Coordinates of C-alpha atoms in Angstrom, one line a residue:
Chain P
X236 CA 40.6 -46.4 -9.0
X237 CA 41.1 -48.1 -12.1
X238 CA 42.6 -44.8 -13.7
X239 CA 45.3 -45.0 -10.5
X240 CA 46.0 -48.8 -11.3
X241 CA 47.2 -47.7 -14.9
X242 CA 49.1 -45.0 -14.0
X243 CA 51.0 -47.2 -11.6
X244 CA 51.2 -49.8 -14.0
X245 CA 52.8 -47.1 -16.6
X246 CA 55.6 -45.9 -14.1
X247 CA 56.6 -49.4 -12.9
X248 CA 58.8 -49.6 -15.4
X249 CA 60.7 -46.3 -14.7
X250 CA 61.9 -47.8 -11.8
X251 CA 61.7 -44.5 -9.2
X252 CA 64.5 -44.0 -7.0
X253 CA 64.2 -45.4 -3.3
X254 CA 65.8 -42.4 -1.7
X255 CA 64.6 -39.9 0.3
X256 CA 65.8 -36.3 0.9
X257 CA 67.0 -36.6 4.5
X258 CA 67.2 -32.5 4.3
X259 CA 63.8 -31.8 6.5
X260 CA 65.0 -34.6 8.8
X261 CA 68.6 -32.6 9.4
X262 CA 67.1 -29.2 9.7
X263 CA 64.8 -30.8 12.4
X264 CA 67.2 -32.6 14.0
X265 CA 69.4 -29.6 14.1
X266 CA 66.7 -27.4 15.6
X267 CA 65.8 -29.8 18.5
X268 CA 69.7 -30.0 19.1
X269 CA 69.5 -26.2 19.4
X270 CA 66.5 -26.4 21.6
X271 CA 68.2 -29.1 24.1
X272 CA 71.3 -26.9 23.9
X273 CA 70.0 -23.7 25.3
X274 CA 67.4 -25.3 27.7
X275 CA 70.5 -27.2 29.2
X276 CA 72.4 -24.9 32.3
X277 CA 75.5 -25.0 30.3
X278 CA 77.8 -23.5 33.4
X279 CA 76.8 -24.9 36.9
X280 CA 77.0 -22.2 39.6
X281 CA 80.2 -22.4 41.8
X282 CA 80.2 -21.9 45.2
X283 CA 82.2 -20.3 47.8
X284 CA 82.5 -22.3 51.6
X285 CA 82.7 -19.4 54.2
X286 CA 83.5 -20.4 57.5
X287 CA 82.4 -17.9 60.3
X288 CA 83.3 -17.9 63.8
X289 CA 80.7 -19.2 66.5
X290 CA 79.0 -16.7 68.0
X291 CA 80.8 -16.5 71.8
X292 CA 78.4 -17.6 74.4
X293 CA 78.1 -17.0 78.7
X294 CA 80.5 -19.5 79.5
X295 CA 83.0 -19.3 76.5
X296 CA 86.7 -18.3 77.6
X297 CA 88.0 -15.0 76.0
X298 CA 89.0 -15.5 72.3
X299 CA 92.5 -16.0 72.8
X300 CA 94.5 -12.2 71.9
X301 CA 96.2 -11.8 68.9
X302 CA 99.3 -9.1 68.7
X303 CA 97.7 -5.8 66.7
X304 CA 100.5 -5.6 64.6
X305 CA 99.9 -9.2 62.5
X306 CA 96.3 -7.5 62.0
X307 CA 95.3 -5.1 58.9
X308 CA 91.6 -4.0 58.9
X309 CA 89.6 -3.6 55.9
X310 CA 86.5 -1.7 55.7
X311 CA 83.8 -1.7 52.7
X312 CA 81.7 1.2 52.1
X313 CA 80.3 2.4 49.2
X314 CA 80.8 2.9 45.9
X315 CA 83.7 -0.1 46.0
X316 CA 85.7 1.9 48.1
X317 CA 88.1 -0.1 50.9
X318 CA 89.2 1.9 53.6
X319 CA 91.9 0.4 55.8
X320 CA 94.2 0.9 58.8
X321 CA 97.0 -1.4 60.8
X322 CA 96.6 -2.2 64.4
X323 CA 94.1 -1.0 66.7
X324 CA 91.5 1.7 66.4
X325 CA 91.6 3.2 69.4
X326 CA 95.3 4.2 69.3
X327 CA 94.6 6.3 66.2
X328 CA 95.8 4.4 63.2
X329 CA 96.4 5.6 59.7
X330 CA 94.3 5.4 58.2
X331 CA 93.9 4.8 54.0
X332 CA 91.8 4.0 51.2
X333 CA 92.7 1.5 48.2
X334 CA 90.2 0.1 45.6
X335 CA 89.4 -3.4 44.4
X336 CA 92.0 -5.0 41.6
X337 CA 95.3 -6.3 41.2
X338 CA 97.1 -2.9 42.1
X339 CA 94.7 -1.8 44.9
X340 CA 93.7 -4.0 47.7
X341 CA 95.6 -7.4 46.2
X342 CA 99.0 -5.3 46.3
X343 CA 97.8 -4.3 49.8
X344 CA 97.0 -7.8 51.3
X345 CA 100.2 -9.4 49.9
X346 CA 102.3 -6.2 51.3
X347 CA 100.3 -6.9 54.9
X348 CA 101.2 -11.1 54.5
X349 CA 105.0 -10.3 53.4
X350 CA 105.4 -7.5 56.2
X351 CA 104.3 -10.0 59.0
X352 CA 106.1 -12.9 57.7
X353 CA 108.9 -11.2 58.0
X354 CA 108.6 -10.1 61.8
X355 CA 107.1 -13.4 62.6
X356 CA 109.1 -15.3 60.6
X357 CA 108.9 -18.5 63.2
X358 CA 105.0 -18.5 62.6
X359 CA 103.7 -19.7 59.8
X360 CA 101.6 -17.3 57.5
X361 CA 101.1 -15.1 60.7
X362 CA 98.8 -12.4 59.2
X363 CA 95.3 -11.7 59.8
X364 CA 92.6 -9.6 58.4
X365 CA 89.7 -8.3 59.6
X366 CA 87.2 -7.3 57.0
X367 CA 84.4 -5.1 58.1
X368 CA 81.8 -4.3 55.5
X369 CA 79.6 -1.2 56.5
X370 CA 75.9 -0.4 55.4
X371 CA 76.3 1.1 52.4
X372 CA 78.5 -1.7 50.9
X373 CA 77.0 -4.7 48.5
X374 CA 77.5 -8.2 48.6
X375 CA 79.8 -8.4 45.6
X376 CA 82.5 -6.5 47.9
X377 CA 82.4 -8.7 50.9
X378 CA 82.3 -12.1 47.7
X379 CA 85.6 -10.0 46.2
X380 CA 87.3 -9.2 49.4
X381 CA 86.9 -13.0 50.2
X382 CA 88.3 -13.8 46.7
X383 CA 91.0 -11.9 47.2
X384 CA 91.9 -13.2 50.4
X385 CA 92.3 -16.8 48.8
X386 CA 93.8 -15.4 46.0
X387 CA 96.7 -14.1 48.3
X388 CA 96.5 -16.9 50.6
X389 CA 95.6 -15.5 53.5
X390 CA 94.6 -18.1 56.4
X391 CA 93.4 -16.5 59.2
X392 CA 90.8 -13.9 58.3
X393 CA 87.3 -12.8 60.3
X394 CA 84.2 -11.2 58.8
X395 CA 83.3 -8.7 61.9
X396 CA 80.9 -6.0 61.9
X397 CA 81.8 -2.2 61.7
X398 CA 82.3 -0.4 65.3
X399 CA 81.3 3.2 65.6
X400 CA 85.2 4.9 65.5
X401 CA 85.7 2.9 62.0
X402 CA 82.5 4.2 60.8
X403 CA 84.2 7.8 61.4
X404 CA 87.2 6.6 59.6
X405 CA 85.8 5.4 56.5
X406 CA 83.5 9.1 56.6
X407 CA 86.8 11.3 56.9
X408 CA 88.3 9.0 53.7
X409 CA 85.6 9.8 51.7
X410 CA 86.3 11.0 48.3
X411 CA 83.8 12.9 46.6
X412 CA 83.7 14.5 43.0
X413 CA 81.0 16.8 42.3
X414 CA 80.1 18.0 39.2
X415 CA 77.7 21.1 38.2
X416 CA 76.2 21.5 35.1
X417 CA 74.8 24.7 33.8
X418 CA 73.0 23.5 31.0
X419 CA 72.4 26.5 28.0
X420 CA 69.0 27.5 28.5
X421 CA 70.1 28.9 31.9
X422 CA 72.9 31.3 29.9
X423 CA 69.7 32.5 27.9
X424 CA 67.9 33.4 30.8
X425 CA 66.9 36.7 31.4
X426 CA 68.7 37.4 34.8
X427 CA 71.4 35.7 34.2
X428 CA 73.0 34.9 30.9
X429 CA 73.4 38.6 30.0
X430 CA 77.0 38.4 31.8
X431 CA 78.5 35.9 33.4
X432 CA 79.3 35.9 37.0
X433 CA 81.0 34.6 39.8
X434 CA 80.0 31.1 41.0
X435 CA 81.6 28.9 44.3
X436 CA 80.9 25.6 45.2
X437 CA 81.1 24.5 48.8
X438 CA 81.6 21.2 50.0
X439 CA 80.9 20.7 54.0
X440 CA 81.9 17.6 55.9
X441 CA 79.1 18.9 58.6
X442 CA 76.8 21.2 59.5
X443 CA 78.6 24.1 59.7
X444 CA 79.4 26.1 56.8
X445 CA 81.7 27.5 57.9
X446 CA 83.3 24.3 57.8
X447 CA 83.1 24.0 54.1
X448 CA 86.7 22.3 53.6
X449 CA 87.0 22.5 50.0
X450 CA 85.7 25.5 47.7
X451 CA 85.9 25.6 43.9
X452 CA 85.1 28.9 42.3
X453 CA 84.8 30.7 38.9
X454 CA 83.5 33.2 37.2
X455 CA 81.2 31.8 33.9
X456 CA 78.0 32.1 32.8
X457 CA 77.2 28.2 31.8
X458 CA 79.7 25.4 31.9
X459 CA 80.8 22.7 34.2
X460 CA 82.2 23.4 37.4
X461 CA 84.0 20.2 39.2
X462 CA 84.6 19.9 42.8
X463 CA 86.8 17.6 44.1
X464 CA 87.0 16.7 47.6
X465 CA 89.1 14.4 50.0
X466 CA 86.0 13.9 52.4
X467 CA 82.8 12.7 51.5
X468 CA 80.3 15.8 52.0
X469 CA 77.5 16.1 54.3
X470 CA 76.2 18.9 52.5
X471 CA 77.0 20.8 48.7
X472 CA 76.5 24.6 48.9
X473 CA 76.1 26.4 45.5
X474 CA 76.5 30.0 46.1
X475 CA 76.0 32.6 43.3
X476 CA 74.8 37.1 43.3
X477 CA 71.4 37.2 42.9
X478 CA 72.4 40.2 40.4
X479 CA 75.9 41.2 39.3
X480 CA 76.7 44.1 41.6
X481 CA 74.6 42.1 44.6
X482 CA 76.2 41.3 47.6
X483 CA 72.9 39.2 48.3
X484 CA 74.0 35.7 47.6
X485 CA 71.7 32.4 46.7
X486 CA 72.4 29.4 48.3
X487 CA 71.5 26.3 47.2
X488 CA 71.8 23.3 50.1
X489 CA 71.6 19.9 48.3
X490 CA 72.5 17.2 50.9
X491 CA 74.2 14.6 50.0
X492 CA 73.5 10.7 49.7
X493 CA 76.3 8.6 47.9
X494 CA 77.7 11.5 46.0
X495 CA 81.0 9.7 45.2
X496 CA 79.6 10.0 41.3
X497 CA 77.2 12.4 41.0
X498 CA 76.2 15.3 38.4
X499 CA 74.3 18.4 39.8
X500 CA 72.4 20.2 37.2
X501 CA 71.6 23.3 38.3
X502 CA 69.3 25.7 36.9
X503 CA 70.4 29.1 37.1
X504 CA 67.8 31.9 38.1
X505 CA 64.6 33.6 37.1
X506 CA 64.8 35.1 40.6
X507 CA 61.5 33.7 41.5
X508 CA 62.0 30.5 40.3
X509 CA 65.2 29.4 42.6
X510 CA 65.3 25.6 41.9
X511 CA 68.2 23.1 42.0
X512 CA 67.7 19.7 39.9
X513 CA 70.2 16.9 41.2
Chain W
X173 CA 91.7 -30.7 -30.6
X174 CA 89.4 -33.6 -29.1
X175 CA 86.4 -31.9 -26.7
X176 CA 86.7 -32.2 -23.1
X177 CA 83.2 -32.5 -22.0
X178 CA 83.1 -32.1 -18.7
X179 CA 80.9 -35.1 -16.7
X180 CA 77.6 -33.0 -15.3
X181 CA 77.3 -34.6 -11.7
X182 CA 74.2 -34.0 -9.7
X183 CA 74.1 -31.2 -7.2
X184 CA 72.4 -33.4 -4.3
X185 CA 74.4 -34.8 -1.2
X186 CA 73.4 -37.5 0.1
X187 CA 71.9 -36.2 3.7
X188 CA 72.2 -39.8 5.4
X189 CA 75.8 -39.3 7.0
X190 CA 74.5 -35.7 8.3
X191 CA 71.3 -37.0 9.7
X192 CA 73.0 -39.7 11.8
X193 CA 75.4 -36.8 13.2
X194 CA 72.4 -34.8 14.0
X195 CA 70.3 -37.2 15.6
X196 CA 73.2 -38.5 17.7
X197 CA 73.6 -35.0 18.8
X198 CA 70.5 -34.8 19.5
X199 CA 70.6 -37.9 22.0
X200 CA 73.9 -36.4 23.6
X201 CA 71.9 -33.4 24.5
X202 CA 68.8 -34.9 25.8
X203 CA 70.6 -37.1 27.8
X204 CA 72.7 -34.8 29.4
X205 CA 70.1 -32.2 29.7
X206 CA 69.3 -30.6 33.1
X207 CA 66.4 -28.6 32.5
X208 CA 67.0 -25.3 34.4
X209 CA 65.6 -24.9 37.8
X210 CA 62.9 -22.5 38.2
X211 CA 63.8 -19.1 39.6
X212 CA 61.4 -17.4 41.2
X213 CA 63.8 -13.8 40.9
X214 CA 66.4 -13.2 38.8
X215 CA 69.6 -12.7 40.3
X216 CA 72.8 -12.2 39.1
X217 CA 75.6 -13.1 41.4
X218 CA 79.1 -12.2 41.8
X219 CA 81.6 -14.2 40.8
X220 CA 84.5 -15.5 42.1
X221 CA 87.5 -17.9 41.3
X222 CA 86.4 -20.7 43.7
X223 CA 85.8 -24.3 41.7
X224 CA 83.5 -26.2 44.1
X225 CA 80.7 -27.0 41.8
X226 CA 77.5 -26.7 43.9
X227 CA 75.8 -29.8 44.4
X228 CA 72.7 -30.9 42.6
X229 CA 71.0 -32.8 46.1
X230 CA 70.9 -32.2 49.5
X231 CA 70.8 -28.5 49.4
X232 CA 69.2 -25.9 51.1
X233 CA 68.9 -22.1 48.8
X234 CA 68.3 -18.9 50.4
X235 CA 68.1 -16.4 47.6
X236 CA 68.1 -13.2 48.2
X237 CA 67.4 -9.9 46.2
X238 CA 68.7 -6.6 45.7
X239 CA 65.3 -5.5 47.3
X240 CA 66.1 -7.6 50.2
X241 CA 63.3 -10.2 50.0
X242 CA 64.5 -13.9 50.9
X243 CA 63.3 -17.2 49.2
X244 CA 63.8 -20.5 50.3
X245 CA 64.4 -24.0 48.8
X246 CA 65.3 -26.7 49.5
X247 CA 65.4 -30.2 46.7
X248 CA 63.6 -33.4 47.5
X249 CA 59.6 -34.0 47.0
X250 CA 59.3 -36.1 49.9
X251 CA 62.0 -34.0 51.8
X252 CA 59.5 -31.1 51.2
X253 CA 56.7 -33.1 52.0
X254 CA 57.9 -33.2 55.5
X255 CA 58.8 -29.8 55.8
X256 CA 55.7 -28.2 55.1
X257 CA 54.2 -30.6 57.4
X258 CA 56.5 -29.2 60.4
X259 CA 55.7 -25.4 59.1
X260 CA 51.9 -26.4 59.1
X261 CA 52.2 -27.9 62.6
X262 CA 54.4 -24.9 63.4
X263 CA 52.1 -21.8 61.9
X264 CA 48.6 -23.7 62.4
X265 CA 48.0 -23.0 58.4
X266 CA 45.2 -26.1 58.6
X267 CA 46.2 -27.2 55.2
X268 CA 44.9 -29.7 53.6
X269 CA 47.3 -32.9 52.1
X270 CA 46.1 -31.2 48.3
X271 CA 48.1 -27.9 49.3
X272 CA 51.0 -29.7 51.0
X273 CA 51.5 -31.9 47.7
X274 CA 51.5 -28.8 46.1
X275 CA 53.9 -27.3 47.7
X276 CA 56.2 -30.3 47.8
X277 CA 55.8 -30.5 44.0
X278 CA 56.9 -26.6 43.7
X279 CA 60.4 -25.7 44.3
X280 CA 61.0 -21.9 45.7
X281 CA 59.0 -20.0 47.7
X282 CA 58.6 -16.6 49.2
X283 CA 55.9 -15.8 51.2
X284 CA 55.4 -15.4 54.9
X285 CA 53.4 -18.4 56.6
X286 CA 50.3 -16.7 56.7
X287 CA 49.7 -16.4 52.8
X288 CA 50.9 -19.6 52.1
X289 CA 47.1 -21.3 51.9
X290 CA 46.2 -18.8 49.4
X291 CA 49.2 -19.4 47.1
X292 CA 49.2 -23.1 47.3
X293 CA 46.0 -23.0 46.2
X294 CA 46.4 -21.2 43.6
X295 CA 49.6 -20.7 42.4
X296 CA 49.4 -18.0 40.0
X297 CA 47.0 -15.8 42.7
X298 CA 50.7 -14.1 43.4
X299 CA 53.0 -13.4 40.8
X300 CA 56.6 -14.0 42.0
X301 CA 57.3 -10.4 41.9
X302 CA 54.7 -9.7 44.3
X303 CA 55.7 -12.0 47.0
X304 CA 56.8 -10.1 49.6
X305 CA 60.1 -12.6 50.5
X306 CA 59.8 -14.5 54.2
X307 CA 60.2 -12.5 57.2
X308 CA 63.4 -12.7 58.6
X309 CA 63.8 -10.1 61.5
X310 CA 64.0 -10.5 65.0
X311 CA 60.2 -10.5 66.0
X312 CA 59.1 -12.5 63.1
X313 CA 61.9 -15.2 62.1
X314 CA 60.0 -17.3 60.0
X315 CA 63.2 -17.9 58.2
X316 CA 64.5 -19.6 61.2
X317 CA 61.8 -22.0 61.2
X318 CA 61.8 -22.9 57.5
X319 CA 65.7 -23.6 58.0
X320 CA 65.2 -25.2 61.0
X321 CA 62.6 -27.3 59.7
X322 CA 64.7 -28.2 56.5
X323 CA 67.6 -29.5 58.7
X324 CA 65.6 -32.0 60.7
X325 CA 63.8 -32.9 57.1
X326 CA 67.0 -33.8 56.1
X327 CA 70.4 -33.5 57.9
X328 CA 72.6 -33.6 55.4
X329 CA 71.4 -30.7 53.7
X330 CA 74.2 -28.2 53.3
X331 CA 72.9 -24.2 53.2
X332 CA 74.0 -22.0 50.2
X333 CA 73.3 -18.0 50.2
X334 CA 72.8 -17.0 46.7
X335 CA 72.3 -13.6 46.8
X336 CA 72.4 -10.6 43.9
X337 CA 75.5 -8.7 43.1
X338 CA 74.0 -5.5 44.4
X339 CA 72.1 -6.6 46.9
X340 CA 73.1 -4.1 50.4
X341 CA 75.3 -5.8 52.6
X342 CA 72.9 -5.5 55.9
X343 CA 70.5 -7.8 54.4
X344 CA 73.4 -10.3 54.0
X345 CA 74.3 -9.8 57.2
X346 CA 70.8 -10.5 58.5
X347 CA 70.8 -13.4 56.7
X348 CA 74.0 -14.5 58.0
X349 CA 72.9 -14.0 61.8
X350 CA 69.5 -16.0 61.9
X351 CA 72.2 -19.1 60.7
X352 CA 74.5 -18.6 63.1
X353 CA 71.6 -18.3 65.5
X354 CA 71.4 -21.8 65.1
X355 CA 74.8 -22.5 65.2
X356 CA 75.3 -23.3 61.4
X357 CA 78.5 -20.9 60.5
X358 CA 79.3 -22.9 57.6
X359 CA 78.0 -22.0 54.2
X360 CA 78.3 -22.2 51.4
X361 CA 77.7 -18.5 48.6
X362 CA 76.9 -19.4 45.2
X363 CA 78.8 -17.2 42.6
X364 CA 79.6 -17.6 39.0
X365 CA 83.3 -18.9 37.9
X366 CA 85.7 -16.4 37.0
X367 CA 89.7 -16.9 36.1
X368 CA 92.0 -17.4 39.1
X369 CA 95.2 -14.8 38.4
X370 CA 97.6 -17.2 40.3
X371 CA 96.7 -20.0 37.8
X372 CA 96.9 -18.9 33.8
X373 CA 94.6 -21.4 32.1
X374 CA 96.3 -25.0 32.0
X375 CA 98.8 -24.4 33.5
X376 CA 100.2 -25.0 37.4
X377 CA 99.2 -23.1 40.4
X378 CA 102.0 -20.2 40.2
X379 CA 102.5 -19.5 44.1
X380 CA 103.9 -16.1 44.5
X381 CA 107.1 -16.0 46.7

């Protein structure tokens, strides 16, 4: 104690400085400002008001009938695809397929709202569109088909449920792109890779082979082959000789589930071993 | 030629003027902080160019998954309070006031009716990525109720659908069909905020003739 007491008594007279180095106290403060800052929900969700038409009940009087030609149907399927037709679906519309964006369905919908203005031209924004999202479509498509209904200011607009005709329509519009891989260790097997050979690709829209509408062949012994369809396949048929001068043939039968991007990789024989990887 | 000595000047800045930045900052921030809602699921949803922010009260969520599984919340402790009392009543769950405090004190839920006991008991007996989402088909609405329920709690709640980018349409749908059940067929879908191409930032609504 008394050895403290002198020492204190020594440096009095040096008068020490009454500052402090504020540096801890910024980097904490700057660290609890970061904290607070990414805790905090910096953007607050938005939200989109959807306004759906009552469900009709016993004694409700028939919706009132709108003429078939203000109406353009839009229906979602998979893969982002928008398949649409004008008018009515039992007197065998054309029908045609866009995509989301600016140039697809956007160019589309304002096309629709300019083409019925013009016919209607005492109405005021006369066009209606009837969106029809199918099973195999997400909710992002039926949020951006909204979005771009407000972004081309359409007013009159109904969110209806697929009948069994459109279903039909949005199959037939199908576009498919198949793409077989022969990966290198097939052109090394024994049976095959020696020479290469004669290979076709079958797309089928049903269950007849016969009906295989579009047929992409060539001769190779490993490679890529690419199909590409206007229809979206029921069924792929890989066909190939089960030796070079065989008129046997192999056939592969790979159905098909959302094949609108899709890589086959087939493994090319070992007779015994007949397998198909997809 | 006279020297030019060059005055040495100390290297230290004085830190006061930063600190008083920092800390008032730091006071901006905690003031304005929201902490972030708990999420049961993670779901990232699409966005859109509408600007209507969601509002913080009086809301009723249904969130749903790309797996299809549906939670509910709704805001308000005391609002809750009176909702699991009606589900209880509704379901014969017996709890006891312990488990309905609980559950008024946690936010989203989902669970079908029958588990609930178990979870409010203890909360961390099922994970959130276990819970099997409330049953919302036609033989077993217990959606229905919980919406139902929620509305007479409080009847100014508004109902928002917040719902995965990739979650299959039919689910939506579903979703969509127990409300109008009940007559609501206004709702709101929560998205994220993305740039409207009619109106380039700052700038006037450019109406396309």
């Amino acid at each position: 104690m008394v050895a403290v007491g002198i020492r204190k008594a020594g440096k009095a007279h040096e008068k020490s400085s009454t500052r402090i180095d504020f540096t801890p106290m910024v980097d904490l403060g700057f660290l609890l400002i970061t904290f607070f800052m990414l805790t905090t929900t910096l953007s607050k969700p938005v939200t989109m008001e959807i306004n759906m038409p009552a469900k009709p009940e016993p004694g409700d009087p028939p919706p009132p009938e709108v003429k078939a030609s203000k109406v353009l149907t839009l229906m979602l399927s998979h893969a982002d695809r928008i398949v649409y037709y004008k008018g009515v679906e039992t007197e065998s519309p054309t029908v045609e397929s866009t995509e989301f964006g600016k140039d697809g369905v956007r160019k589309l919908l304002l096309e629709h709202k300019a083409d019925v203005q013009q016919r209607f031209a005492d109405e005021d924004n006369p066009a209606i569109v009837i969106i029809k999202p199918d099973e195999d479509s997400v909710y992002k498509n039926v949020v951006d088909i909204l979005d771009e209904i407000n972004i081309t200011d359409i007013q009159r607009y109904a969110l209806v449920d697929i009948t069994p005709q459109e279903k039909i329509f949005v199959k037939k519009l199908g576009k498919a792109e198949i793409q077989v891989k022969f990966p290198p260790e097939a052109a090394n097997s024994p049976k095959w890779g020696a020479q290469p050979h004669h290979i076709r690709l079958f797309a089928r829209h049903d269950n007849h082979i016969r009906n295989g509408l579009a047929v992409q062949s060539r001769v190779f012994s490993t490679g890529n082959l690419l199909l590409q369809t206007q229809f979206e396949p029921l069924a792929i048929n890989v066909v190939y000789p089960s030796t070079a001068k065989a008129k046997y043939f192999y056939h592969f039968f790979i159905p098909t589930i959302h094949l609108s991007i899709n890589t086959l990789i087939i493994w090319l024989p070992n007779k015994s071993n007949n397998t198909a990887m997809y | 030629m006279p020297k030019h000595k060059i005055a040495r000047k100390s290297t230290n800045i004085d830190m006061t003027a930063m600190c008083d930045v920092a800390f008032l900052l730091l006071t901006f921030f905690i003031l304005t902080a929201k902490a972030k809602p708990e999420e049961l699921v993670t779901v990232t949803t699409p966005s859109s160019i509408s600007e209507i922010r969601m509002p913080d009260v009086d809301m009723i969520l249904i969130t749903a998954d790309t797996a299809g599984r549906v939670f509910f919340e709704m805001d308000g402790q005391p609002k809750r309070l009176d909702l699991i009392n009606a589900i209880d009543e509704k379901y014969a769950l017996q709890l006891t006031d312990a488990e309905k405090k609980m559950y008024s004190i946690r936010g989203p839920m989902g669970l079908p009716a029958e588990q609930l006991k178990g979870w409010l008991n203890d909360p961390h007996s099922i994970e959130a990525d276990k819970m099997a989402g409330i049953p919302y088909d036609s033989l077993n609405n217990q959606l229905d109720s919980w919406i139902i329920y929620a509305r007479v709690a409080n009847p100014m709640a508004r109902i928002a659908i917040k719902a995965d980018a990739k979650t299959p349409y039919p689910t939506i749908k579903k979703i969509m069909n127990v409300l109008q059940d009940r007559k609501i067929n206004q709702f709101n879908l929560i998205t994220n905020l993305e740039a409207n191409p009619n109106k380039p930032e700052g700038g006037e609504t450019a109406h396309k003739e």
